[in-house]
Coordinates of C-alpha atoms in Angstrom, one line a residue:
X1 CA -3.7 19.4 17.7
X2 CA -0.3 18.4 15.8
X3 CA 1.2 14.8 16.0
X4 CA 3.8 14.2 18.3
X5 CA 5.1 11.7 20.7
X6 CA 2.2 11.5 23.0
X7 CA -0.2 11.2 20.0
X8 CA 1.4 9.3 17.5
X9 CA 2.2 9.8 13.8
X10 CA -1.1 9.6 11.5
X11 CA -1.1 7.2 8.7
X12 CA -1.2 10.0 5.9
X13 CA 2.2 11.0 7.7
X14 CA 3.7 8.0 7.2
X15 CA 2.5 7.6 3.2
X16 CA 4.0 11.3 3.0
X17 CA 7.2 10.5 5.2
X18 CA 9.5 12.7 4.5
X19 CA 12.5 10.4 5.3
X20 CA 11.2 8.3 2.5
X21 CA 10.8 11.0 0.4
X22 CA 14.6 11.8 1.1
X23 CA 16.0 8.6 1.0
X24 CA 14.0 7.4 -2.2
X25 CA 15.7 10.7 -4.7
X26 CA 19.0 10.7 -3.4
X27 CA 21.1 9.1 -6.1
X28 CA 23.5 7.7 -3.7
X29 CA 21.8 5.3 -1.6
X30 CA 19.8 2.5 -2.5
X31 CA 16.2 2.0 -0.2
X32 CA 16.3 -1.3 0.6
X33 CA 13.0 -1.2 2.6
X34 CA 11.0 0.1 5.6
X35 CA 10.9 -2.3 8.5
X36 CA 7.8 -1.3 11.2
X37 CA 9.0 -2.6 14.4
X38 CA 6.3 -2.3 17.7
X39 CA 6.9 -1.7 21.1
X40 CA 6.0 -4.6 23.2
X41 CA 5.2 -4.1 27.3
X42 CA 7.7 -6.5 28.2
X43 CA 11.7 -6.0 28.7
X44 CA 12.1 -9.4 27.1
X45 CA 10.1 -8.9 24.1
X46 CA 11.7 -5.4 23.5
X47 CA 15.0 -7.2 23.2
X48 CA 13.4 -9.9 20.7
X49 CA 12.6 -7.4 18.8
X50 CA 15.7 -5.5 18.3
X51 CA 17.3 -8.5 17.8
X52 CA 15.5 -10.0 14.9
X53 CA 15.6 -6.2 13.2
X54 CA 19.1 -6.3 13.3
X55 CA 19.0 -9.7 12.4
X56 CA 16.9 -8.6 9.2
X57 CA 19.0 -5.8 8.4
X58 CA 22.0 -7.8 8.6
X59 CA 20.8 -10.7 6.4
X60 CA 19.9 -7.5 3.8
X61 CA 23.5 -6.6 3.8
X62 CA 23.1 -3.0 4.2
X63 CA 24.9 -0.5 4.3
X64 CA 23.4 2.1 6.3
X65 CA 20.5 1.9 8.9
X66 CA 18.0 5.3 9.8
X67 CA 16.2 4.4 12.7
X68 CA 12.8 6.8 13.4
X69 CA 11.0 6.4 16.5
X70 CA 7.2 7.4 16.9
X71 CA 6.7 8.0 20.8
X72 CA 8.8 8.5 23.8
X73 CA 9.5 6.9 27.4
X74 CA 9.0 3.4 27.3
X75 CA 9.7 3.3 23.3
X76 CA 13.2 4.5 24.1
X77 CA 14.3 1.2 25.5
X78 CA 12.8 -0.4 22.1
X79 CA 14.4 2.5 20.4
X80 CA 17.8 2.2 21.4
X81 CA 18.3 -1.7 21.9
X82 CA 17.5 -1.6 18.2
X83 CA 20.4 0.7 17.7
X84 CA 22.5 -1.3 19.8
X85 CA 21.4 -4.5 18.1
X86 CA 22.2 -3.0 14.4
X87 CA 25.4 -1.3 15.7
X88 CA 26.8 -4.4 17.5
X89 CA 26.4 -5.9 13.9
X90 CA 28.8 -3.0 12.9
X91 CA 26.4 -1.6 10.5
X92 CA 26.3 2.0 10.6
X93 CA 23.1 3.5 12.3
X94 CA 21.4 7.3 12.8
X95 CA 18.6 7.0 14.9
X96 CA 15.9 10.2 14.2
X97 CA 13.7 11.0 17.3
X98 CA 11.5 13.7 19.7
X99 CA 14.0 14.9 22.4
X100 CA 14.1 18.9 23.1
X101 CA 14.0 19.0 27.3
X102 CA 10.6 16.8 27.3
X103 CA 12.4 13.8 25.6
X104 CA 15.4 12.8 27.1
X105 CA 16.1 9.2 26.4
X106 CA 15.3 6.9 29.7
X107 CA 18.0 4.6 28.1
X108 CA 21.3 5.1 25.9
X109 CA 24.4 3.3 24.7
X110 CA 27.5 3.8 22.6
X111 CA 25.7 3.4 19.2
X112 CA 23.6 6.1 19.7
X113 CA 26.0 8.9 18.5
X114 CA 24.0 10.4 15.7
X115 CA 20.7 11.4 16.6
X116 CA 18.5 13.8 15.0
X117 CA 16.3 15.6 17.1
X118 CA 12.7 16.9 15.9
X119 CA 11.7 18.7 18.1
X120 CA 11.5 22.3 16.9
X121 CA 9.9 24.1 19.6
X122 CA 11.5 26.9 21.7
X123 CA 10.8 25.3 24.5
X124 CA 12.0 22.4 23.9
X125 CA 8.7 20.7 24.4
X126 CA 6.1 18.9 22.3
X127 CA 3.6 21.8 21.2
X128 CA -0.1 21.3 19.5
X129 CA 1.5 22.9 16.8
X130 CA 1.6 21.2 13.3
X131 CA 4.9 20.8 12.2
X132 CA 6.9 20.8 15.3
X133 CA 6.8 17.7 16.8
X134 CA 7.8 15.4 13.9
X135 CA 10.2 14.9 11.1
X136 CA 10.7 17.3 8.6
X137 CA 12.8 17.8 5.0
X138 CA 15.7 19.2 6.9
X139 CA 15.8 16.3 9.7
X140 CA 15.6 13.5 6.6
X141 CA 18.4 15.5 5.1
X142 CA 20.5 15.6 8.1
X143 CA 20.1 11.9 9.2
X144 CA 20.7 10.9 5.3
X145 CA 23.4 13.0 5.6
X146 CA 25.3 11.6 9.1
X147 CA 24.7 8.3 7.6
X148 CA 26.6 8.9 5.0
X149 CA 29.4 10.2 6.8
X150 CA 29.4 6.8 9.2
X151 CA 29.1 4.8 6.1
X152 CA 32.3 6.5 4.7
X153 CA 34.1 6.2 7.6
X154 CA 33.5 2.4 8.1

């Protein structure tokens, strides 16, 4: 079985993230850190949450914000207050996440104009195969990318 949505990213993934790997030998951005937000159950903690991110971020003084979400469904509304949180704060944000037809977003809002979508199947659904269901080279390059563009035209 490959990781997806449904199973979640493995550790070794995330020590091998390809984002990071991206980010961290492009010359023109600076990696400030990696902040590892949860998905609490309740509405009211979601919000807290994507609040004090932003909060962080903010207090950083960053430039740029890439946003990756592990899961689907009920992470979306985690996933996109964050984005709305950061972007409210007028800091530019591309949000990387599992779509195709399986993984529509249950929630959305007007800072979530640049998303990258991993999903690579045909279908448009999360497959057992390795490779398809989570980020790659290309989708760290593409959100690095957009980001920059947003940066530039803030």
């Amino acid at each position: 079985m490959g990781i997806g949505p449904s199973t979640k990213e493995t550790t070794l993934h995330h020590f091998r993230d390809p984002l990071l790997n991206v980010i961290t030998k492009d010359k023109d951005v600076d990696l400030l850190g990696v902040i590892i937000v949860g998905t609490p159950q309740d509405n009211k903690d979601k919000h807290f949450v994507g609040e004090r991110a932003a909060q962080w971020v903010e207090s950083m003084q960053v430039d740029g914000v890439i946003i990756s979400a592990d899961g689907w469904g009920n992470s979306d509304v985690d996933f996109a207050n964050t984005i709305e949180e950061i972007g409210q704060k007028n800091i530019p944000v591309v949000g990387l996440s599992f779509i195709g037809k399986q993984g529509k977003f249950v929630v959305t809002n007007k800072y979530m104009d640049t998303i990258v979508d991993f999903n690579k199947s045909k279908k448009g659904i999360e497959t057992e195969v390795v490779g398809e269901n989570n980020i790659d080279k290309i989708d760290a390059k593409k959100s690095l990318a957009l980001l920059k563009l947003k940066m530039m035209r803030k």
